[in-house]
Amino acid sequence: MASALAEVAALGGFFALRTDAPDEGWHPVGASYARGFADLATAVADRYRTDLRVGVSIAQLGHAARLWSPVLACTLLHGIVPDLDTLRREDTGSALGLPAPAGWYADRLAEPEHTLGAQVMDHLARLEAGLAVRIAPRLLDGNAASALMGSAGVLLAARPDIRGPLTRLVDRLLGTGRLVGTGSVTGPGLGFRRRSCCLYYRTPGGSTCGDCCLAR
């Protein structure tokens, strides 16, 4: 698992899960969820000069991408679904790590997409439960789907040879649990049109994202 994670980290920052992070300066990500991701949400709101609700949405979207990216890549490129149970977060940033990397061989799972999806969506459900501001659940589900498809697009660009299995996997994921009905794939390049908005357009100078339901 550690070897697979090290290899997929080369695809970009969102694909990195550190396995060598020291105890000092890191904490179980569940502690961040219990605090409603307040530090990152506030930092995002301050950076974009917007309200906390928008900051929460953007922070959750970024976190979702950091969860989906290494899990998708490890599953498709190495046949291993990472176990995110021991996930930790850097105290002063958004980086994530696994102090004890473990996982499941995908070909030994009856429905690997369910195991993969649960690893990410369970984390996002715990984050949502701790939020101190009201965010529409379907907005957060749309963020999860948008992050999934963004991660898949980066992976496809890096490894066009896995288009078939990648497309099949994201189709199955979009057909499970809270991702059902969040949007639709719009082309062979894994373009996506979501049915909700992450609220980024409400930041000063902000615009709609490419997959937004409000985009023309």
Short mmCIF file of C-alpha atoms in Angstrom, two decimals:
data_model
loop_
_atom_site.label_atom_id
_atom_site.label_comp_id
_atom_site.label_asym_id
_atom_site.label_seq_id
_atom_site.Cartn_x
_atom_site.Cartn_y
_atom_site.Cartn_z
CA MET A 1 0.00 0.00 0.00
CA ALA A 2 2.78 2.43 0.89
CA SER A 3 4.52 1.76 -2.42
CA ALA A 4 1.31 2.30 -4.38
CA LEU A 5 0.60 5.57 -2.57
CA ALA A 6 4.14 6.81 -3.25
CA GLU A 7 3.74 6.14 -6.96
CA VAL A 8 0.34 7.80 -7.39
CA ALA A 9 1.54 10.88 -5.46
CA ALA A 10 3.59 11.74 -8.55
CA LEU A 11 0.33 12.54 -10.36
CA GLY A 12 -0.08 15.76 -8.37
CA GLY A 13 -0.67 17.25 -4.96
CA PHE A 14 -4.27 16.06 -4.62
CA PHE A 15 -3.07 12.48 -5.12
CA ALA A 16 -0.63 12.61 -2.22
CA LEU A 17 -1.26 10.74 1.03
CA ARG A 18 1.86 10.92 3.17
CA THR A 19 2.94 7.72 4.86
CA ASP A 20 5.98 9.23 6.60
CA ALA A 21 4.32 12.09 8.50
CA PRO A 22 5.52 12.44 12.10
CA ASP A 23 3.03 12.43 14.98
CA GLU A 24 3.93 16.00 15.84
CA GLY A 25 2.13 18.51 13.65
CA TRP A 26 -0.59 16.07 12.56
CA HIS A 27 -3.93 15.00 14.04
CA PRO A 28 -6.68 12.47 13.30
CA VAL A 29 -8.88 13.98 10.63
CA GLY A 30 -11.92 13.15 12.74
CA ALA A 31 -10.91 15.95 15.09
CA SER A 32 -11.19 18.39 12.18
CA TYR A 33 -14.60 17.01 11.29
CA ALA A 34 -15.82 17.47 14.87
CA ARG A 35 -14.79 21.12 14.65
CA GLY A 36 -16.67 21.53 11.38
CA PHE A 37 -13.44 22.02 9.39
CA ALA A 38 -13.58 25.50 10.89
CA ASP A 39 -9.92 26.43 10.39
CA LEU A 40 -9.83 25.57 6.69
CA ALA A 41 -13.28 27.01 6.02
CA THR A 42 -12.34 30.27 7.72
CA ALA A 43 -9.04 30.44 5.85
CA VAL A 44 -10.84 29.93 2.53
CA ALA A 45 -13.49 32.54 3.39
CA ASP A 46 -10.77 35.04 4.31
CA ARG A 47 -8.75 34.29 1.17
CA TYR A 48 -11.71 34.84 -1.13
CA ARG A 49 -13.25 37.64 0.96
CA THR A 50 -16.56 35.83 1.26
CA ASP A 51 -18.86 34.44 3.94
CA LEU A 52 -18.26 31.28 5.94
CA ARG A 53 -20.93 29.28 4.12
CA VAL A 54 -19.04 29.68 0.85
CA GLY A 55 -15.78 28.95 2.65
CA VAL A 56 -17.18 25.69 3.99
CA SER A 57 -18.37 24.60 0.55
CA ILE A 58 -15.05 25.30 -1.15
CA ALA A 59 -13.05 23.68 1.67
CA GLN A 60 -15.24 20.56 1.56
CA LEU A 61 -14.86 20.35 -2.22
CA GLY A 62 -11.07 20.52 -1.94
CA HIS A 63 -11.03 17.90 0.79
CA ALA A 64 -13.21 15.60 -1.29
CA ALA A 65 -10.70 15.86 -4.15
CA ARG A 66 -7.87 14.92 -1.77
CA LEU A 67 -9.84 11.83 -0.77
CA TRP A 68 -10.99 10.67 -4.20
CA SER A 69 -7.72 11.21 -6.06
CA PRO A 70 -5.39 8.71 -4.32
CA VAL A 71 -8.20 6.17 -3.81
CA LEU A 72 -9.15 6.19 -7.50
CA ALA A 73 -5.54 6.05 -8.65
CA CYS A 74 -4.50 3.24 -6.31
CA THR A 75 -7.55 1.18 -7.25
CA LEU A 76 -7.09 1.55 -11.00
CA LEU A 77 -3.31 1.56 -11.28
CA HIS A 78 -2.41 -0.89 -8.51
CA GLY A 79 -5.58 -2.89 -7.87
CA ILE A 80 -5.68 -1.82 -4.20
CA VAL A 81 -8.45 0.16 -2.46
CA PRO A 82 -6.83 2.20 0.35
CA ASP A 83 -8.30 1.99 3.84
CA LEU A 84 -8.77 5.57 5.09
CA ASP A 85 -9.73 4.65 8.64
CA THR A 86 -6.51 6.03 10.18
CA LEU A 87 -6.43 9.19 8.05
CA ARG A 88 -4.63 12.17 9.58
CA ARG A 89 -4.46 15.85 8.63
CA GLU A 90 -1.61 18.31 8.89
CA ASP A 91 -2.22 20.81 11.71
CA THR A 92 -1.37 23.85 9.61
CA GLY A 93 -2.66 22.85 6.19
CA SER A 94 -4.86 20.56 4.13
CA ALA A 95 -2.36 17.75 3.50
CA LEU A 96 -3.46 14.24 4.44
CA GLY A 97 -1.55 11.16 5.52
CA LEU A 98 -1.93 7.52 6.52
CA PRO A 99 0.39 6.49 9.37
CA ALA A 100 -0.40 2.80 8.86
CA PRO A 101 -1.16 2.25 5.14
CA ALA A 102 -3.51 -0.65 4.52
CA GLY A 103 -6.18 -1.61 2.04
CA TRP A 104 -7.99 -4.32 0.11
CA TYR A 105 -7.16 -6.04 -3.16
CA ALA A 106 -9.87 -4.81 -5.49
CA ASP A 107 -10.21 -8.14 -7.30
CA ARG A 108 -11.05 -9.85 -4.01
CA LEU A 109 -14.00 -7.54 -3.31
CA ALA A 110 -17.46 -8.48 -4.55
CA GLU A 111 -18.24 -4.82 -5.37
CA PRO A 112 -15.04 -2.76 -5.18
CA GLU A 113 -16.87 0.43 -6.14
CA HIS A 114 -18.93 0.21 -2.94
CA THR A 115 -15.84 -0.22 -0.77
CA LEU A 116 -14.09 2.60 -2.63
CA GLY A 117 -17.08 4.93 -2.45
CA ALA A 118 -17.67 4.22 1.22
CA GLN A 119 -14.07 5.16 2.07
CA VAL A 120 -14.64 8.67 0.72
CA MET A 121 -18.33 9.27 1.39
CA ASP A 122 -18.12 8.16 5.03
CA HIS A 123 -15.45 10.80 5.62
CA LEU A 124 -17.55 13.46 3.93
CA ALA A 125 -20.60 12.48 5.97
CA ARG A 126 -18.61 12.92 9.18
CA LEU A 127 -17.38 16.32 7.99
CA GLU A 128 -20.97 17.36 7.20
CA ALA A 129 -22.20 16.23 10.63
CA GLY A 130 -19.80 18.61 12.37
CA LEU A 131 -20.57 21.74 10.36
CA ALA A 132 -21.56 24.80 12.37
CA VAL A 133 -23.22 26.49 9.38
CA ARG A 134 -26.17 25.20 7.40
CA ILE A 135 -25.27 23.84 3.97
CA ALA A 136 -27.77 22.06 1.75
CA PRO A 137 -26.91 18.34 1.76
CA ARG A 138 -27.34 18.06 -2.01
CA LEU A 139 -24.90 20.91 -2.52
CA LEU A 140 -22.32 18.91 -0.56
CA ASP A 141 -23.20 15.76 -2.51
CA GLY A 142 -22.70 17.72 -5.71
CA ASN A 143 -19.31 18.84 -4.45
CA ALA A 144 -18.40 15.20 -3.81
CA ALA A 145 -19.40 14.26 -7.35
CA SER A 146 -17.59 17.24 -8.84
CA ALA A 147 -14.43 16.32 -6.94
CA LEU A 148 -14.73 12.71 -8.10
CA MET A 149 -14.99 13.73 -11.74
CA GLY A 150 -12.21 16.29 -11.42
CA SER A 151 -9.92 13.63 -10.00
CA ALA A 152 -10.95 11.19 -12.72
CA GLY A 153 -10.20 13.80 -15.38
CA VAL A 154 -6.68 14.38 -14.09
CA LEU A 155 -6.09 10.64 -13.91
CA LEU A 156 -7.37 10.16 -17.47
CA ALA A 157 -5.10 12.90 -18.79
CA ALA A 158 -2.09 11.23 -17.16
CA ARG A 159 -3.08 7.69 -18.13
CA PRO A 160 -5.31 7.66 -21.22
CA ASP A 161 -4.75 3.91 -21.48
CA ILE A 162 -7.11 3.29 -18.54
CA ARG A 163 -10.03 5.19 -20.08
CA GLY A 164 -12.25 2.08 -20.21
CA PRO A 165 -11.93 0.86 -16.61
CA LEU A 166 -11.89 4.44 -15.29
CA THR A 167 -15.09 5.33 -17.13
CA ARG A 168 -16.82 2.17 -15.92
CA LEU A 169 -15.74 2.81 -12.34
CA VAL A 170 -16.94 6.43 -12.19
CA ASP A 171 -20.24 5.41 -13.82
CA ARG A 172 -20.78 2.85 -11.07
CA LEU A 173 -19.78 5.32 -8.36
CA LEU A 174 -22.20 7.93 -9.68
CA GLY A 175 -24.90 5.29 -9.43
CA THR A 176 -24.38 4.56 -5.74
CA GLY A 177 -25.55 6.14 -2.50
CA ARG A 178 -25.66 9.91 -2.19
CA LEU A 179 -23.92 10.40 -5.55
CA VAL A 180 -27.04 9.26 -7.40
CA GLY A 181 -28.63 12.16 -9.24
CA THR A 182 -25.81 14.63 -8.58
CA GLY A 183 -25.05 15.13 -12.26
CA SER A 184 -24.21 13.44 -15.53
CA VAL A 185 -21.12 12.64 -17.59
CA THR A 186 -21.11 14.76 -20.74
CA GLY A 187 -18.49 13.14 -22.95
CA PRO A 188 -15.64 10.67 -23.46
CA GLY A 189 -13.22 13.04 -21.73
CA LEU A 190 -15.26 12.54 -18.54
CA GLY A 191 -16.71 16.02 -18.69
CA PHE A 192 -19.39 16.51 -16.07
CA ARG A 193 -22.44 18.71 -15.50
CA ARG A 194 -23.60 18.81 -11.89
CA ARG A 195 -27.09 19.66 -10.68
CA SER A 196 -26.01 21.97 -7.88
CA CYS A 197 -23.57 24.83 -7.37
CA CYS A 198 -20.55 25.04 -5.03
CA LEU A 199 -21.22 28.80 -4.51
CA TYR A 200 -17.81 29.90 -5.79
CA TYR A 201 -19.59 32.42 -8.04
CA ARG A 202 -20.51 34.35 -4.88
CA THR A 203 -16.89 35.27 -4.15
CA PRO A 204 -15.78 38.75 -5.29
CA GLY A 205 -14.80 38.36 -8.93
CA GLY A 206 -15.84 34.70 -8.87
CA SER A 207 -17.52 32.92 -11.75
CA THR A 208 -19.32 29.65 -12.30
CA CYS A 209 -17.19 26.52 -12.59
CA GLY A 210 -17.07 24.51 -15.79
CA ASP A 211 -19.34 21.75 -14.47
CA CYS A 212 -21.82 24.05 -12.70
CA CYS A 213 -25.54 23.79 -13.36
CA LEU A 214 -25.55 27.59 -13.74
CA ALA A 215 -22.83 27.63 -16.43
CA ARG A 216 -23.96 28.46 -19.94
#
